[in-house]
XYZ file of C-alpha atoms in Angstrom:
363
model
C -0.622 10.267 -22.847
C 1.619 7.657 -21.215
C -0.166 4.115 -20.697
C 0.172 2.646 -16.960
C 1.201 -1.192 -16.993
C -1.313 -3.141 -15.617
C -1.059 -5.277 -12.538
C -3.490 -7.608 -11.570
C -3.150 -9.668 -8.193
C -5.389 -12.273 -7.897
C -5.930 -13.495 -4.492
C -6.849 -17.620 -4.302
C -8.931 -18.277 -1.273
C -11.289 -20.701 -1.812
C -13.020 -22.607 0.379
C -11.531 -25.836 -0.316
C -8.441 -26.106 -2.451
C -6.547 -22.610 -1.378
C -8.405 -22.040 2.589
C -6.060 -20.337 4.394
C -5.670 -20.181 8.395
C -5.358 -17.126 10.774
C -4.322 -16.886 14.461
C -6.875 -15.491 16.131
C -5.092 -12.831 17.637
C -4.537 -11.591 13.983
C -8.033 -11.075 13.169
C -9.586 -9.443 16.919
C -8.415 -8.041 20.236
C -9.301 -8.314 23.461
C -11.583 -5.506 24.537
C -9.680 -2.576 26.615
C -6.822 -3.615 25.046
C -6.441 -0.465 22.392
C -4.495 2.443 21.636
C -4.807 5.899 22.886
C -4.259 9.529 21.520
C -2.103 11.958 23.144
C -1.796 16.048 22.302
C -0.022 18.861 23.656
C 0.891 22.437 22.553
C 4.435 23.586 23.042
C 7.443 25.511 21.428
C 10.138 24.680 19.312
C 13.221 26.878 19.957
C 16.842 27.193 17.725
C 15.640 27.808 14.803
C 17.997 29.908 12.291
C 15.133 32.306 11.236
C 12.640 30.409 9.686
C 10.432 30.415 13.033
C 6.880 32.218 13.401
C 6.452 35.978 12.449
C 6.518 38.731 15.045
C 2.811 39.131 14.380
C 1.880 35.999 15.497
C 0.104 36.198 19.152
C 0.120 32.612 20.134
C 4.323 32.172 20.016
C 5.111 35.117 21.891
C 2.051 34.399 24.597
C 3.808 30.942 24.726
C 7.368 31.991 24.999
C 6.424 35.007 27.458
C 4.242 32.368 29.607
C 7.345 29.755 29.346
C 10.007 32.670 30.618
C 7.443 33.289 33.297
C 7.575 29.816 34.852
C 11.914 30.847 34.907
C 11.541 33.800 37.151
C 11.814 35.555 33.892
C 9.163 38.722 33.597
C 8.725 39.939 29.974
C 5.824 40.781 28.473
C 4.996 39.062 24.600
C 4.910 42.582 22.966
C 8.849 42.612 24.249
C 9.705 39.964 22.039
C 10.858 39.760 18.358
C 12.587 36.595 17.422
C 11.922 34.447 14.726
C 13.917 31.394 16.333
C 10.769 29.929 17.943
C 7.812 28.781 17.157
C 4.582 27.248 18.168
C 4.016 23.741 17.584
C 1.551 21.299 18.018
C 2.717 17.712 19.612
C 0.633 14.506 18.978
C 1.375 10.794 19.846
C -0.164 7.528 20.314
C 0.181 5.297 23.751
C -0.125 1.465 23.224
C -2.150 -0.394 25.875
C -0.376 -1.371 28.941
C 2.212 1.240 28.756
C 4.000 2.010 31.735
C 5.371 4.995 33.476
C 8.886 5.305 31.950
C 8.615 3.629 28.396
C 9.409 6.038 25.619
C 6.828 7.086 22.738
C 7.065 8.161 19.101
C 6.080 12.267 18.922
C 5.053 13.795 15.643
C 5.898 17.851 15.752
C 3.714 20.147 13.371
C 4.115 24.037 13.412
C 0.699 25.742 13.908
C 1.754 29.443 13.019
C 3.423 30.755 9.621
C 6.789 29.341 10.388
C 8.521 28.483 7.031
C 10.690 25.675 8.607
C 11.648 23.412 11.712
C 14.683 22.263 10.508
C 17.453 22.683 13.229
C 14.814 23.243 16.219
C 14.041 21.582 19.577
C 11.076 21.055 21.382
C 11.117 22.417 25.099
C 9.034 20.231 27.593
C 5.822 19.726 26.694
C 2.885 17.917 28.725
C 0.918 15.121 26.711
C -2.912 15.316 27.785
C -5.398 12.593 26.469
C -9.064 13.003 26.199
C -9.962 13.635 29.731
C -7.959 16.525 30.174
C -5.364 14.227 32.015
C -1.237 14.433 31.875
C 0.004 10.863 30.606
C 3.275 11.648 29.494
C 6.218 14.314 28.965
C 7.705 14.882 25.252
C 11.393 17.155 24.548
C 14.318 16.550 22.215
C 15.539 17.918 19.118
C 13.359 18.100 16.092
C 14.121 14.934 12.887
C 12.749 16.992 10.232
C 12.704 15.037 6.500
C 12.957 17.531 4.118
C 14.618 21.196 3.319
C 14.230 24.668 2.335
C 16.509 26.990 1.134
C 16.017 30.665 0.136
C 14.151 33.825 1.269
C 10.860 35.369 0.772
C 10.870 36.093 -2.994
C 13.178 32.915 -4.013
C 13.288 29.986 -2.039
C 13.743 26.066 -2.903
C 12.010 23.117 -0.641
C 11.630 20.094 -0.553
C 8.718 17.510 1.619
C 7.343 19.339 4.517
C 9.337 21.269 6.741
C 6.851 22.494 8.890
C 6.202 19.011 10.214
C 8.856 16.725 12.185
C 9.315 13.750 14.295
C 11.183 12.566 17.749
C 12.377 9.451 18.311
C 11.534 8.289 22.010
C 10.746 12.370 22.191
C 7.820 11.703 25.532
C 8.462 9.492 28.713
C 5.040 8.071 29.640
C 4.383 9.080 33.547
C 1.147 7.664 34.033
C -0.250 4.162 33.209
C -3.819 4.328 31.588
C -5.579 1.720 33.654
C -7.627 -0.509 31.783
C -10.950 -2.940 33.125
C -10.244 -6.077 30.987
C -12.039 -8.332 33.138
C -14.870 -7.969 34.967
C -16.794 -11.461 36.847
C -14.546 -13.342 34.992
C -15.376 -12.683 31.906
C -14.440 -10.012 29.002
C -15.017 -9.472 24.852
C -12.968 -10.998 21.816
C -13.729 -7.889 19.698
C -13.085 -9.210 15.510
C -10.950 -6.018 13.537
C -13.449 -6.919 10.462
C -17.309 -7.548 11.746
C -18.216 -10.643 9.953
C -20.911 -13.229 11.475
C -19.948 -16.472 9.432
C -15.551 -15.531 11.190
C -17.355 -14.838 14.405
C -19.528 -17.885 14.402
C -16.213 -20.137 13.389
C -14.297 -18.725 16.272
C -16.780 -19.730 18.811
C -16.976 -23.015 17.661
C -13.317 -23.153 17.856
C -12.963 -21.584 21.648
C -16.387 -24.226 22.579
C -14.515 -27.332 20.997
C -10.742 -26.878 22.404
C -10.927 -24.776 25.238
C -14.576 -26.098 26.758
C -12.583 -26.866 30.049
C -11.011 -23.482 30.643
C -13.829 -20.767 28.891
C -17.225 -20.258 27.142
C -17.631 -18.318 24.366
C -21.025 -16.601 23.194
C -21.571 -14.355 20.219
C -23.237 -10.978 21.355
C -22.710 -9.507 17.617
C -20.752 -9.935 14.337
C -17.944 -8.631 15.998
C -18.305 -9.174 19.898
C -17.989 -12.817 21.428
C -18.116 -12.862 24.998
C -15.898 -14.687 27.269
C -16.825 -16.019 30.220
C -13.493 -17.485 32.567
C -13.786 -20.837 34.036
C -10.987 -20.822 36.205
C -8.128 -17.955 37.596
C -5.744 -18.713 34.891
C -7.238 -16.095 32.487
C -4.072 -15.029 31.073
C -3.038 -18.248 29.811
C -6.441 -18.876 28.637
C -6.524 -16.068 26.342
C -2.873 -16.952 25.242
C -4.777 -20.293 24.077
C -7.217 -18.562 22.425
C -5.305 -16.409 20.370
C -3.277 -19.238 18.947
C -5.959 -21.092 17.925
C -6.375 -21.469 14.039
C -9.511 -20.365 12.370
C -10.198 -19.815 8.218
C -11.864 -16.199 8.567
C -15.005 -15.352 5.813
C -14.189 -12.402 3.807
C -16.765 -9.862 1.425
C -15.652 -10.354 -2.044
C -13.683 -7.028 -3.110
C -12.286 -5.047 -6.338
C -9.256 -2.469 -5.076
C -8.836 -0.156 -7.963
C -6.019 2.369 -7.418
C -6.197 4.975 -11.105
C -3.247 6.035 -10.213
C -1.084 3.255 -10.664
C -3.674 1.401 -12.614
C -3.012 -1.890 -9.768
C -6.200 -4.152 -9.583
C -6.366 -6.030 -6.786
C -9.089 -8.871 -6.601
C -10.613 -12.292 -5.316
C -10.446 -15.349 -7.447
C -14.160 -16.284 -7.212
C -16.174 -12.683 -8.067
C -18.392 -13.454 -10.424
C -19.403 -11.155 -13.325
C -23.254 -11.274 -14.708
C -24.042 -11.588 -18.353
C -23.893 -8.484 -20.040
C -23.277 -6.414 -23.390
C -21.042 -3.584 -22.760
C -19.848 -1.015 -25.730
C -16.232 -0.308 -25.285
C -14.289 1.040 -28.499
C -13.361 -1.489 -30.788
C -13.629 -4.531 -29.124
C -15.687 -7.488 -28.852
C -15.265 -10.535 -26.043
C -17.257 -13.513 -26.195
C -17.086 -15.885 -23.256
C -19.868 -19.090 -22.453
C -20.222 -22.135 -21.678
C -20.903 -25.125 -23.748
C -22.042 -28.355 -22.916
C -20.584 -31.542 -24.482
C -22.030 -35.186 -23.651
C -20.540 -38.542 -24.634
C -21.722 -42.571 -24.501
C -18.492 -45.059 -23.187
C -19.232 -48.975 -22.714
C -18.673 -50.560 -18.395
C -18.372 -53.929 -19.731
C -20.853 -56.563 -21.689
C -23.578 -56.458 -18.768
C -24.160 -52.929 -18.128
C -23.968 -51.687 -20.957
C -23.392 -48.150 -22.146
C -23.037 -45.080 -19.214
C -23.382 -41.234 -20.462
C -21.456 -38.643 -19.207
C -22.036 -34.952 -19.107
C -19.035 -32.076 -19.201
C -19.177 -28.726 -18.726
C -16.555 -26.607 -20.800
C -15.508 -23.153 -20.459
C -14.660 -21.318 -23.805
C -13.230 -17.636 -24.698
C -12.775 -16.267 -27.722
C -12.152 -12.223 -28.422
C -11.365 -9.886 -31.217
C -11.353 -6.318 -32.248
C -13.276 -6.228 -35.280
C -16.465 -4.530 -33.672
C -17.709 -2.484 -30.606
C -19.383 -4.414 -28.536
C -18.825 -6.704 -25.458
C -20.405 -9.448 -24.871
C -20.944 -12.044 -22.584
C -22.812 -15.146 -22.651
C -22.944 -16.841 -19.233
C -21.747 -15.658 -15.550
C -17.489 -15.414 -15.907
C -15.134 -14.908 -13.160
C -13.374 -11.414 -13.082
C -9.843 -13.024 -13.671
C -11.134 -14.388 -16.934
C -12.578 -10.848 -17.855
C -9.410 -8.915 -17.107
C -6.999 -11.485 -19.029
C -8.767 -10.954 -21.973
C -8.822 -6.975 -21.768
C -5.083 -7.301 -21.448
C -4.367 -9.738 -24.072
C -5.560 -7.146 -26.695
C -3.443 -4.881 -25.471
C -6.629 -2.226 -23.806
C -5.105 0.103 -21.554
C -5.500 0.475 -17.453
C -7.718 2.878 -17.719
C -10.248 1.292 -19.955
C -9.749 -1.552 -17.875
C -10.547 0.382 -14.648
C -13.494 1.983 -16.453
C -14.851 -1.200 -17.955
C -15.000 -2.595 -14.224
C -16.722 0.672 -13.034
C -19.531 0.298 -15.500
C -20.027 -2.983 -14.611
C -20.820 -2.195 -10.965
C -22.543 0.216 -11.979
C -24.596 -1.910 -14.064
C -24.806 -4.986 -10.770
C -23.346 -6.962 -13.083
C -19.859 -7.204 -10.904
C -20.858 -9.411 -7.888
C -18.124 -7.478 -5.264
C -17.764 -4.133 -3.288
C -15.509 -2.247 -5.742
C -13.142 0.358 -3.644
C -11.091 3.392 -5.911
C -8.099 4.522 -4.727
């Protein structure tokens, strides 16, 4: 079995030495400020046979229905064509968007056809959650992938059956959002954290105590409250203001690539762990020495803390003798050459155990 290299990211941010600063319009929004999904069913015409099967009810429904709205009366048992098919049309409408900006459309077939290569979506009508039209998508299909073949031999490759339009809808109608309401709204934080939401008020209460008053309501709602009519501007201020966000100490594992991502200070409990032939010893030692201040005073002790490590491969066991910091832990895994995926599982059994002070996410 092929080893996986190792990569191990260690992120510095601590509290004093390696803080690091965020806008504050990186880390929250304003509330009614958001995204919205958009869906519509429609048909994708041009294709060079690779469309849905005769046998499928919902294309010729749709393309009988469509010819319909032309003046055009045939019924769906009429038709046999495998140059359409029925698709499924989704996109996403950013806040604010106005009647005539162009979105992004992703194109998916919903019936058995093999491929949309070569095909074009006829007008469609984008509905959002309340059943409303918000905006119009057509245009010919990007498709990134191929197949090649027939029914007993073919050759593909990616997804055909799924595609995308550049600018492919027109937004009609603006989604109207209440941002503020008595002069006042929500900072809403991406990340819920009380210590971040705590720091931001602070901030907004020191600087902007003239033009606003901020209140926490939760971990990861501050209310607003206006002061004067220039509200825009105001929350222009508040977004550029500089803040050191808290963060919950984390372990990304992804197996796949055998990438460990990490925090510089999670901290790793004493423990003996059995892991192949291997044994780690890291502690702490304590080393105290006498030096003369001059002929009055006389002699002053001082009291340093060293760190040692020390590891070899001449037994099965893993040991560790005080609290160690997961950096330390993984450097010596790698410097006797264990693989990623001893590594990986090493750090598994020690959450398992509680002995690895951080939420530990697999990929």
């Amino acid at each position: 079995m092929k080893k996986l290299n190792l990569f191990l990211i260690m992120i510095m941010m601590t509290q004093s030495t390696f803080a690091v600063d965020v806008r504050v319009k990186d880390i929250s929004r304003i509330e009614g400020s958001r995204d919205n999904m958009l869906v519509g069913n429609g048909i994708v015409t041009g294709l060079s046979g690779t469309g849905d099967s005769a046998g499928n009810r919902i294309t010729l429904q749709s393309v009988s229905n469509m010819l319909k709205r032309f003046g055009v009366n045939v019924s769906s048992t009429d038709i046999r064509s495998r140059n359409v098919a029925a698709v499924s049309i989704q996109a996403i409408i950013p806040p604010f968007a106005q009647p005539g900006d162009k979105l992004d459309i992703t194109v998916t077939s919903i019936g058995d056809a093999r491929s949309l290569a070569g095909g074009s979506l006829l007008l469609t009508e984008l509905k959002g959650a309340d059943q409303k039209i918000y905006a119009l998508a057509q245009g010919a299909l990007s498709v990134g992938g191929f197949q090649q073949g027939n029914q007993n031999v073919s050759v593909s490759k990616n997804h055909t059956t799924s595609a995308i339009i550049s600018n492919g809808a027109i937004v009609e109608v603006e989604i109207e959002s209440a941002l503020f309401e008595n002069h006042q709204t929500h900072l809403l934080l991406n990340s819920a954290d009380i210590t971040t939401a705590i720091r931001i008020e602070k901030k907004i209460n020191s600087e902007l105590s003239s033009d606003v008053t901020a209140s926490i309501i939760n971990p990861s709602k501050i209310n607003l409250q206006f002061k004067s009519n220039s509200i825009f501007e105001t929350i222009s201020k508040i977004q550029a203001l500089s803040i050191e966000p808290d963060f919950v100490s984390k372990v990304v594992i992804n197996e796949k690539t055998g990438t460990v991502i990490s925090g510089a200070n999670v901290r790793v409990s004493p423990i003996v762990l059995s892991h192949g032939a291997l044994k780690i010893q890291i502690g702490s030692s304590i080393s105290t020495y006498e030096h003369k201040e001059d002929d009055l005073s006389g002699y002053s002790r001082d009291t340093t803390m060293r760190s040692s490590l020390d590891y070899e491969e001449t037994t099965n066991v893993i040991s560790f003798d005080d609290s160690v910091k997961i950096e330390d832990l993984i450097v010596a895994l790698s410097q006797v050459k264990l693989s990623s995926r001893d590594i990986i599982s090493v750090l598994q059994a020690l959450k398992e155990s509680g002995a690895l002070h951080a939420e530990l996410v697999v990929q």
